[in-house]
PDB file of C-alpha atoms in Angstrom:
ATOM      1  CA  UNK A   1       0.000   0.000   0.000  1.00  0.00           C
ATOM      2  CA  UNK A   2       1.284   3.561  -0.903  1.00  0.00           C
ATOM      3  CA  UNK A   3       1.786   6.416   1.511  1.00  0.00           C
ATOM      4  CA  UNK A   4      -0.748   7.967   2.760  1.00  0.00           C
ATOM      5  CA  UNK A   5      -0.197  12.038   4.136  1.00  0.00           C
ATOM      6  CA  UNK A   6      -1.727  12.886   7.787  1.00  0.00           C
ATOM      7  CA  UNK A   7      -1.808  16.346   8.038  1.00  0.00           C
ATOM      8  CA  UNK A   8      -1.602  18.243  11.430  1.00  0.00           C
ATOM      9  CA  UNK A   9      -2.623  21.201  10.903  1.00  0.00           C
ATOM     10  CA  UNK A  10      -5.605  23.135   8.590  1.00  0.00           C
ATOM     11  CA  UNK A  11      -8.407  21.692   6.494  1.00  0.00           C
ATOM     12  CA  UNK A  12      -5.938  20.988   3.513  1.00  0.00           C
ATOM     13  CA  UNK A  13      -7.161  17.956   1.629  1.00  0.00           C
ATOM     14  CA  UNK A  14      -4.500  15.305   2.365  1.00  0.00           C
ATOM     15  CA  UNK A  15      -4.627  13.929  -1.453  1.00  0.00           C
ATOM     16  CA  UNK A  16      -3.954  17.531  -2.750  1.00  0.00           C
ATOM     17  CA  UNK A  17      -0.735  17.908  -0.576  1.00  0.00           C
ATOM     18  CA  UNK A  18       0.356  14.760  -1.777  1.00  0.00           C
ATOM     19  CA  UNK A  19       0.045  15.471  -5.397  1.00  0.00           C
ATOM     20  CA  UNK A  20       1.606  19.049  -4.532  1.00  0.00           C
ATOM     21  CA  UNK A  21       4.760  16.940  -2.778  1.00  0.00           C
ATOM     22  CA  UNK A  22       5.376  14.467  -5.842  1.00  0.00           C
ATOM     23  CA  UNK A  23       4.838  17.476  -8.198  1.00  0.00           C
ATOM     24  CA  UNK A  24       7.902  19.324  -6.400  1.00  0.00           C
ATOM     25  CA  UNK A  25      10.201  16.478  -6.548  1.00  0.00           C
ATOM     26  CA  UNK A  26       9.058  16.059 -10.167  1.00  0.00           C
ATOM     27  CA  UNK A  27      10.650  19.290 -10.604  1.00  0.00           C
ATOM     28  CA  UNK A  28      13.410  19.176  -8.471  1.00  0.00           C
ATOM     29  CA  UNK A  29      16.270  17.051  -9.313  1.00  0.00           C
ATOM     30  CA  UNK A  30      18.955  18.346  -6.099  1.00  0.00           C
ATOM     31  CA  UNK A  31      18.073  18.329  -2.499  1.00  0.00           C
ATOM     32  CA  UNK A  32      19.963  19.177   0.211  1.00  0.00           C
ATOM     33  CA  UNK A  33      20.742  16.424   2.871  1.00  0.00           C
ATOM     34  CA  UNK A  34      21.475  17.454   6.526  1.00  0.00           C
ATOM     35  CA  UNK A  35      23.046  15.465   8.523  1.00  0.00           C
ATOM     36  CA  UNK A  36      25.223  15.740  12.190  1.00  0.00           C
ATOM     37  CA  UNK A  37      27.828  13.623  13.899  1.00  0.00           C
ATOM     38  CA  UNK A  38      29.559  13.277  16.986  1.00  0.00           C
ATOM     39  CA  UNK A  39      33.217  14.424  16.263  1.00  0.00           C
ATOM     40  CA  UNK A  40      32.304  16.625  13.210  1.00  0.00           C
ATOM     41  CA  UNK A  41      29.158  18.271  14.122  1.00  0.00           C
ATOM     42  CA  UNK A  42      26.593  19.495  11.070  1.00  0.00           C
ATOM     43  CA  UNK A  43      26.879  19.095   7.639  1.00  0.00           C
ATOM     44  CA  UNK A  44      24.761  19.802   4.698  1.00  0.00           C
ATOM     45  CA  UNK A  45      25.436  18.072   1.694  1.00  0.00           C
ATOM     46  CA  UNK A  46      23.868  18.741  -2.523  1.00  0.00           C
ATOM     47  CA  UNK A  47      22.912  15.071  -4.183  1.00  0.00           C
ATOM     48  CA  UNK A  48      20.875  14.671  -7.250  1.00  0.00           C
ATOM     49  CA  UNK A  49      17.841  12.468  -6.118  1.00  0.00           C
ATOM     50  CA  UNK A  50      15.204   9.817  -7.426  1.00  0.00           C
ATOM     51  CA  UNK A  51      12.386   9.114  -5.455  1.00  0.00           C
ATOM     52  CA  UNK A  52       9.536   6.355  -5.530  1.00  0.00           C
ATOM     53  CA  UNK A  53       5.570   5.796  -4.733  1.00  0.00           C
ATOM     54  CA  UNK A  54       6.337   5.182  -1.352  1.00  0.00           C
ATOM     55  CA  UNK A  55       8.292   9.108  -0.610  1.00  0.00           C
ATOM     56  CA  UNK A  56      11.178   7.378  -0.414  1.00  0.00           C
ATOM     57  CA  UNK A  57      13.922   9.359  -1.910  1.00  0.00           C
ATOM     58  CA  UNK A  58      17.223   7.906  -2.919  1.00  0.00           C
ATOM     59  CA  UNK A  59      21.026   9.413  -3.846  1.00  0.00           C
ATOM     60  CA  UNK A  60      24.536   8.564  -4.734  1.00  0.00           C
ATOM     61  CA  UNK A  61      27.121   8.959  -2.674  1.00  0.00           C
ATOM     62  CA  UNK A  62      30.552   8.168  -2.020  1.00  0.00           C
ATOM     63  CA  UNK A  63      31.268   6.210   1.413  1.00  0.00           C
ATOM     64  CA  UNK A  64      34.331   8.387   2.416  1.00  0.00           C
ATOM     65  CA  UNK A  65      31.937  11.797   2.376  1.00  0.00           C
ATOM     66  CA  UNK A  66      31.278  13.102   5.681  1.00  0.00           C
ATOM     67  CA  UNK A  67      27.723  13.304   5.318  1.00  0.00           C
ATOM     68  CA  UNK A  68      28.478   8.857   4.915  1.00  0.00           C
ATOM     69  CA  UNK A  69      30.168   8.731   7.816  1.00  0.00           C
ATOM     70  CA  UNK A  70      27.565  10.696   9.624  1.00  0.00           C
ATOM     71  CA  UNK A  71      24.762   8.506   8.446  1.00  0.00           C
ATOM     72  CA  UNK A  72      26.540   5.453   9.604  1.00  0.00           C
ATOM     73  CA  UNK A  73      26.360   6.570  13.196  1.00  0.00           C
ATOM     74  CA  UNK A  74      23.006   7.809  13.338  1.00  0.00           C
ATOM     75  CA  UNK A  75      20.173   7.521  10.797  1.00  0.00           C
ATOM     76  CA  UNK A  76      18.388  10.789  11.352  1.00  0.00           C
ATOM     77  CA  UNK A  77      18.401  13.224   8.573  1.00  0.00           C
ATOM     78  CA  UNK A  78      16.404  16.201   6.843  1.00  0.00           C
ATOM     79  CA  UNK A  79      16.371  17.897   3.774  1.00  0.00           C
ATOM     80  CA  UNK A  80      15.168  20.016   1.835  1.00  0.00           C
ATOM     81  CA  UNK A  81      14.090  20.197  -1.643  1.00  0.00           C
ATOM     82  CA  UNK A  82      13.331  23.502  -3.507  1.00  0.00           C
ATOM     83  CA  UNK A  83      12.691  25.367  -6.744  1.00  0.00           C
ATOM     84  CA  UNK A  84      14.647  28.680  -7.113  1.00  0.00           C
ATOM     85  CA  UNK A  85      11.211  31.744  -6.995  1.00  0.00           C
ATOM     86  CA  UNK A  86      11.327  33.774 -10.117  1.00  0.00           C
ATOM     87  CA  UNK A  87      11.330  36.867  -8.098  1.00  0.00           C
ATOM     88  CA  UNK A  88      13.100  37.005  -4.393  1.00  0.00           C
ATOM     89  CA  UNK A  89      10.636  36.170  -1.811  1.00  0.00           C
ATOM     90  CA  UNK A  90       7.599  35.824  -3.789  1.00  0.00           C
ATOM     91  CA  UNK A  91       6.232  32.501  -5.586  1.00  0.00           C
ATOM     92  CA  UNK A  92       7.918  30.220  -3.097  1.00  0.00           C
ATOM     93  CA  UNK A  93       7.937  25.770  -3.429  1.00  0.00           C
ATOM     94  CA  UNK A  94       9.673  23.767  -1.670  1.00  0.00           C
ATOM     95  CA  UNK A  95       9.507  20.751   0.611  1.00  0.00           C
ATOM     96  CA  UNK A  96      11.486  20.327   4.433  1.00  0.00           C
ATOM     97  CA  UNK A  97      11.654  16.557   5.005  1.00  0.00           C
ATOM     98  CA  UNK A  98      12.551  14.875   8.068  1.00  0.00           C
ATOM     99  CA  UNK A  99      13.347  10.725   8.144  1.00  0.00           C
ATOM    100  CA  UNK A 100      15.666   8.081   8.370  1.00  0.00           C
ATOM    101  CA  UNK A 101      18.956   7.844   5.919  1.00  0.00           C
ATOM    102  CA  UNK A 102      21.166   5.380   4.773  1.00  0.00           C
ATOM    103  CA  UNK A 103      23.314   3.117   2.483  1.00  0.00           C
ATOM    104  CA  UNK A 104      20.485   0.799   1.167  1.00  0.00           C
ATOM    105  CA  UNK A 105      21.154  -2.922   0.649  1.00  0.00           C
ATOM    106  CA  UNK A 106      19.663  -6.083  -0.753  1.00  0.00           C
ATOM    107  CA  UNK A 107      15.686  -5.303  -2.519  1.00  0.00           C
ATOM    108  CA  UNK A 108      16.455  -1.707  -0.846  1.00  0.00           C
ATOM    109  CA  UNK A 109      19.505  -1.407  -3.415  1.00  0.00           C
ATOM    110  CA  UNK A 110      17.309  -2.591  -6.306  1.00  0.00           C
ATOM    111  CA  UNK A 111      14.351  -0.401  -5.418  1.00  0.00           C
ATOM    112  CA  UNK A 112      17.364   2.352  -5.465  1.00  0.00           C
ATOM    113  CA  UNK A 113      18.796   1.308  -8.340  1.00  0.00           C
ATOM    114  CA  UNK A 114      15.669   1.372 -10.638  1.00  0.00           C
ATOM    115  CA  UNK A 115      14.249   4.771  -9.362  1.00  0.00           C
ATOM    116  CA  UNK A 116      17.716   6.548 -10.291  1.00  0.00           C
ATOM    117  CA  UNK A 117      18.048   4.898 -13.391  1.00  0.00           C
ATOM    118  CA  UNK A 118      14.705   5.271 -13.953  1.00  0.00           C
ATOM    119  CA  UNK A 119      15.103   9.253 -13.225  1.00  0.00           C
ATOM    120  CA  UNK A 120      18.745   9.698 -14.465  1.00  0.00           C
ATOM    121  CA  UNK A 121      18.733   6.780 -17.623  1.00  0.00           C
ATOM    122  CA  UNK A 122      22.973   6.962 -18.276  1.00  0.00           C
ATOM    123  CA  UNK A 123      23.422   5.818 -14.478  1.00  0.00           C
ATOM    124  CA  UNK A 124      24.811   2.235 -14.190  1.00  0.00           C
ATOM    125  CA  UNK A 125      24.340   1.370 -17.574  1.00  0.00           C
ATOM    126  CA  UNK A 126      27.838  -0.551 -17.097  1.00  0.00           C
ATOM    127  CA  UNK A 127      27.409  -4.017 -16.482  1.00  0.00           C
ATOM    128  CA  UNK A 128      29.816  -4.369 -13.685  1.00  0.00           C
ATOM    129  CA  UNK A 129      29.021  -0.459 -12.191  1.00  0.00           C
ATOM    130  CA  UNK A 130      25.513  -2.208 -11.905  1.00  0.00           C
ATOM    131  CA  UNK A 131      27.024  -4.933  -9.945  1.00  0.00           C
ATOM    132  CA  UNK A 132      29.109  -2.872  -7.631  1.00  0.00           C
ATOM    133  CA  UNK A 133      26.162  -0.856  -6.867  1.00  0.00           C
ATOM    134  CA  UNK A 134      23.740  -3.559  -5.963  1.00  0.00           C
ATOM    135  CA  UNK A 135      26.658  -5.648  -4.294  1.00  0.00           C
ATOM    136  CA  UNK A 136      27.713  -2.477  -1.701  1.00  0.00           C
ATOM    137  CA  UNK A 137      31.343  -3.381  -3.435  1.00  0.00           C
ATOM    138  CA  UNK A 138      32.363   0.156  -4.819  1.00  0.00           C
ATOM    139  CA  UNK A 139      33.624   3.543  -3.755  1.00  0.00           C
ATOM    140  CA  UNK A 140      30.180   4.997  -4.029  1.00  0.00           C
ATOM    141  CA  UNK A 141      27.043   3.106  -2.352  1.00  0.00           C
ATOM    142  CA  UNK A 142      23.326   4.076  -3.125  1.00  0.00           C
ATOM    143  CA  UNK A 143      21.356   5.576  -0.517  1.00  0.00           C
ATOM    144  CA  UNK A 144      17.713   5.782   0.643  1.00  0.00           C
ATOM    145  CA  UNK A 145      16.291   8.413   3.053  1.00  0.00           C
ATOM    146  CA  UNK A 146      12.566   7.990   4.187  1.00  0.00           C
ATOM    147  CA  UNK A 147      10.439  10.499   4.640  1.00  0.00           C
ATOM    148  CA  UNK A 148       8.566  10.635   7.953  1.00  0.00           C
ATOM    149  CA  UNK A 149       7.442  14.168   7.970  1.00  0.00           C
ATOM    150  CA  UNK A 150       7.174  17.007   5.632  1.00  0.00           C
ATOM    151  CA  UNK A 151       6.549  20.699   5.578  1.00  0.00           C
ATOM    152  CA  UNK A 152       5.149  21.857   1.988  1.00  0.00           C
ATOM    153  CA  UNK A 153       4.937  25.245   0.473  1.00  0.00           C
ATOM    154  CA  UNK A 154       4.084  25.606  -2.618  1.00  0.00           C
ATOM    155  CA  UNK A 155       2.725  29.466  -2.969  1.00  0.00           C
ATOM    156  CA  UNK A 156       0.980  29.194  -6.766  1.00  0.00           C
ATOM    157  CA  UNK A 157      -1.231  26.281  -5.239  1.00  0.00           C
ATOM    158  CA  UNK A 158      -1.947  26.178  -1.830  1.00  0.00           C
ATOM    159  CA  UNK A 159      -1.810  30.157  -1.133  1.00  0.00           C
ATOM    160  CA  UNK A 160       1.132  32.952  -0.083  1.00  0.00           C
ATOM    161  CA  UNK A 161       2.838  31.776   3.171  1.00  0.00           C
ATOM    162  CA  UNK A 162       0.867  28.596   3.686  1.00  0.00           C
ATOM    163  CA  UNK A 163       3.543  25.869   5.191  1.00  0.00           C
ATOM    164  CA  UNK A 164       1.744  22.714   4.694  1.00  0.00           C
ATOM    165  CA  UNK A 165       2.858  20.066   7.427  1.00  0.00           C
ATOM    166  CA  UNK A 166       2.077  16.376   7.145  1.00  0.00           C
ATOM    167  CA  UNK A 167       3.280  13.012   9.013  1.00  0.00           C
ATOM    168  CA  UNK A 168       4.246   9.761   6.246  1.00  0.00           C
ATOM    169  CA  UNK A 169       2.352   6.743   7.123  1.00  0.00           C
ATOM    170  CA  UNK A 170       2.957   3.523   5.823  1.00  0.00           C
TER     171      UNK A 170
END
Protein backbone atom coordinates (compact mmCIF):
# COMPACT_ATOMS: atom_id res chain seq x y z
CA UNK A 1 0.00 0.00 0.00
CA UNK A 2 1.28 3.56 -0.90
CA UNK A 3 1.79 6.42 1.51
CA UNK A 4 -0.75 7.97 2.76
CA UNK A 5 -0.20 12.04 4.14
CA UNK A 6 -1.73 12.89 7.79
CA UNK A 7 -1.81 16.35 8.04
CA UNK A 8 -1.60 18.24 11.43
CA UNK A 9 -2.62 21.20 10.90
CA UNK A 10 -5.60 23.13 8.59
CA UNK A 11 -8.41 21.69 6.49
CA UNK A 12 -5.94 20.99 3.51
CA UNK A 13 -7.16 17.96 1.63
CA UNK A 14 -4.50 15.31 2.37
CA UNK A 15 -4.63 13.93 -1.45
CA UNK A 16 -3.95 17.53 -2.75
CA UNK A 17 -0.73 17.91 -0.58
CA UNK A 18 0.36 14.76 -1.78
CA UNK A 19 0.04 15.47 -5.40
CA UNK A 20 1.61 19.05 -4.53
CA UNK A 21 4.76 16.94 -2.78
CA UNK A 22 5.38 14.47 -5.84
CA UNK A 23 4.84 17.48 -8.20
CA UNK A 24 7.90 19.32 -6.40
CA UNK A 25 10.20 16.48 -6.55
CA UNK A 26 9.06 16.06 -10.17
CA UNK A 27 10.65 19.29 -10.60
CA UNK A 28 13.41 19.18 -8.47
CA UNK A 29 16.27 17.05 -9.31
CA UNK A 30 18.95 18.35 -6.10
CA UNK A 31 18.07 18.33 -2.50
CA UNK A 32 19.96 19.18 0.21
CA UNK A 33 20.74 16.42 2.87
CA UNK A 34 21.47 17.45 6.53
CA UNK A 35 23.05 15.47 8.52
CA UNK A 36 25.22 15.74 12.19
CA UNK A 37 27.83 13.62 13.90
CA UNK A 38 29.56 13.28 16.99
CA UNK A 39 33.22 14.42 16.26
CA UNK A 40 32.30 16.63 13.21
CA UNK A 41 29.16 18.27 14.12
CA UNK A 42 26.59 19.50 11.07
CA UNK A 43 26.88 19.09 7.64
CA UNK A 44 24.76 19.80 4.70
CA UNK A 45 25.44 18.07 1.69
CA UNK A 46 23.87 18.74 -2.52
CA UNK A 47 22.91 15.07 -4.18
CA UNK A 48 20.88 14.67 -7.25
CA UNK A 49 17.84 12.47 -6.12
CA UNK A 50 15.20 9.82 -7.43
CA UNK A 51 12.39 9.11 -5.46
CA UNK A 52 9.54 6.35 -5.53
CA UNK A 53 5.57 5.80 -4.73
CA UNK A 54 6.34 5.18 -1.35
CA UNK A 55 8.29 9.11 -0.61
CA UNK A 56 11.18 7.38 -0.41
CA UNK A 57 13.92 9.36 -1.91
CA UNK A 58 17.22 7.91 -2.92
CA UNK A 59 21.03 9.41 -3.85
CA UNK A 60 24.54 8.56 -4.73
CA UNK A 61 27.12 8.96 -2.67
CA UNK A 62 30.55 8.17 -2.02
CA UNK A 63 31.27 6.21 1.41
CA UNK A 64 34.33 8.39 2.42
CA UNK A 65 31.94 11.80 2.38
CA UNK A 66 31.28 13.10 5.68
CA UNK A 67 27.72 13.30 5.32
CA UNK A 68 28.48 8.86 4.91
CA UNK A 69 30.17 8.73 7.82
CA UNK A 70 27.56 10.70 9.62
CA UNK A 71 24.76 8.51 8.45
CA UNK A 72 26.54 5.45 9.60
CA UNK A 73 26.36 6.57 13.20
CA UNK A 74 23.01 7.81 13.34
CA UNK A 75 20.17 7.52 10.80
CA UNK A 76 18.39 10.79 11.35
CA UNK A 77 18.40 13.22 8.57
CA UNK A 78 16.40 16.20 6.84
CA UNK A 79 16.37 17.90 3.77
CA UNK A 80 15.17 20.02 1.84
CA UNK A 81 14.09 20.20 -1.64
CA UNK A 82 13.33 23.50 -3.51
CA UNK A 83 12.69 25.37 -6.74
CA UNK A 84 14.65 28.68 -7.11
CA UNK A 85 11.21 31.74 -6.99
CA UNK A 86 11.33 33.77 -10.12
CA UNK A 87 11.33 36.87 -8.10
CA UNK A 88 13.10 37.00 -4.39
CA UNK A 89 10.64 36.17 -1.81
CA UNK A 90 7.60 35.82 -3.79
CA UNK A 91 6.23 32.50 -5.59
CA UNK A 92 7.92 30.22 -3.10
CA UNK A 93 7.94 25.77 -3.43
CA UNK A 94 9.67 23.77 -1.67
CA UNK A 95 9.51 20.75 0.61
CA UNK A 96 11.49 20.33 4.43
CA UNK A 97 11.65 16.56 5.01
CA UNK A 98 12.55 14.87 8.07
CA UNK A 99 13.35 10.72 8.14
CA UNK A 100 15.67 8.08 8.37
CA UNK A 101 18.96 7.84 5.92
CA UNK A 102 21.17 5.38 4.77
CA UNK A 103 23.31 3.12 2.48
CA UNK A 104 20.49 0.80 1.17
CA UNK A 105 21.15 -2.92 0.65
CA UNK A 106 19.66 -6.08 -0.75
CA UNK A 107 15.69 -5.30 -2.52
CA UNK A 108 16.46 -1.71 -0.85
CA UNK A 109 19.50 -1.41 -3.41
CA UNK A 110 17.31 -2.59 -6.31
CA UNK A 111 14.35 -0.40 -5.42
CA UNK A 112 17.36 2.35 -5.47
CA UNK A 113 18.80 1.31 -8.34
CA UNK A 114 15.67 1.37 -10.64
CA UNK A 115 14.25 4.77 -9.36
CA UNK A 116 17.72 6.55 -10.29
CA UNK A 117 18.05 4.90 -13.39
CA UNK A 118 14.71 5.27 -13.95
CA UNK A 119 15.10 9.25 -13.23
CA UNK A 120 18.74 9.70 -14.46
CA UNK A 121 18.73 6.78 -17.62
CA UNK A 122 22.97 6.96 -18.28
CA UNK A 123 23.42 5.82 -14.48
CA UNK A 124 24.81 2.23 -14.19
CA UNK A 125 24.34 1.37 -17.57
CA UNK A 126 27.84 -0.55 -17.10
CA UNK A 127 27.41 -4.02 -16.48
CA UNK A 128 29.82 -4.37 -13.69
CA UNK A 129 29.02 -0.46 -12.19
CA UNK A 130 25.51 -2.21 -11.90
CA UNK A 131 27.02 -4.93 -9.94
CA UNK A 132 29.11 -2.87 -7.63
CA UNK A 133 26.16 -0.86 -6.87
CA UNK A 134 23.74 -3.56 -5.96
CA UNK A 135 26.66 -5.65 -4.29
CA UNK A 136 27.71 -2.48 -1.70
CA UNK A 137 31.34 -3.38 -3.44
CA UNK A 138 32.36 0.16 -4.82
CA UNK A 139 33.62 3.54 -3.75
CA UNK A 140 30.18 5.00 -4.03
CA UNK A 141 27.04 3.11 -2.35
CA UNK A 142 23.33 4.08 -3.12
CA UNK A 143 21.36 5.58 -0.52
CA UNK A 144 17.71 5.78 0.64
CA UNK A 145 16.29 8.41 3.05
CA UNK A 146 12.57 7.99 4.19
CA UNK A 147 10.44 10.50 4.64
CA UNK A 148 8.57 10.64 7.95
CA UNK A 149 7.44 14.17 7.97
CA UNK A 150 7.17 17.01 5.63
CA UNK A 151 6.55 20.70 5.58
CA UNK A 152 5.15 21.86 1.99
CA UNK A 153 4.94 25.24 0.47
CA UNK A 154 4.08 25.61 -2.62
CA UNK A 155 2.72 29.47 -2.97
CA UNK A 156 0.98 29.19 -6.77
CA UNK A 157 -1.23 26.28 -5.24
CA UNK A 158 -1.95 26.18 -1.83
CA UNK A 159 -1.81 30.16 -1.13
CA UNK A 160 1.13 32.95 -0.08
CA UNK A 161 2.84 31.78 3.17
CA UNK A 162 0.87 28.60 3.69
CA UNK A 163 3.54 25.87 5.19
CA UNK A 164 1.74 22.71 4.69
CA UNK A 165 2.86 20.07 7.43
CA UNK A 166 2.08 16.38 7.14
CA UNK A 167 3.28 13.01 9.01
CA UNK A 168 4.25 9.76 6.25
CA UNK A 169 2.35 6.74 7.12
CA UNK A 170 2.96 3.52 5.82
Amino acid sequence: MPYRLDVSQGDWPAEELRKGVEGLLAEAMVLTLATAGHEHGPHANLAFFAYDDDLVLYFVSERATRHSHHLAEEARAAATVFLPPPVFGEQLRGLQLAGRAGEAWGRQAESAFAAYQGRYPSFGQDAEVRRQFLAGAGAAALYRFQVEELTAVDEPHFGRRNYLRASVVR
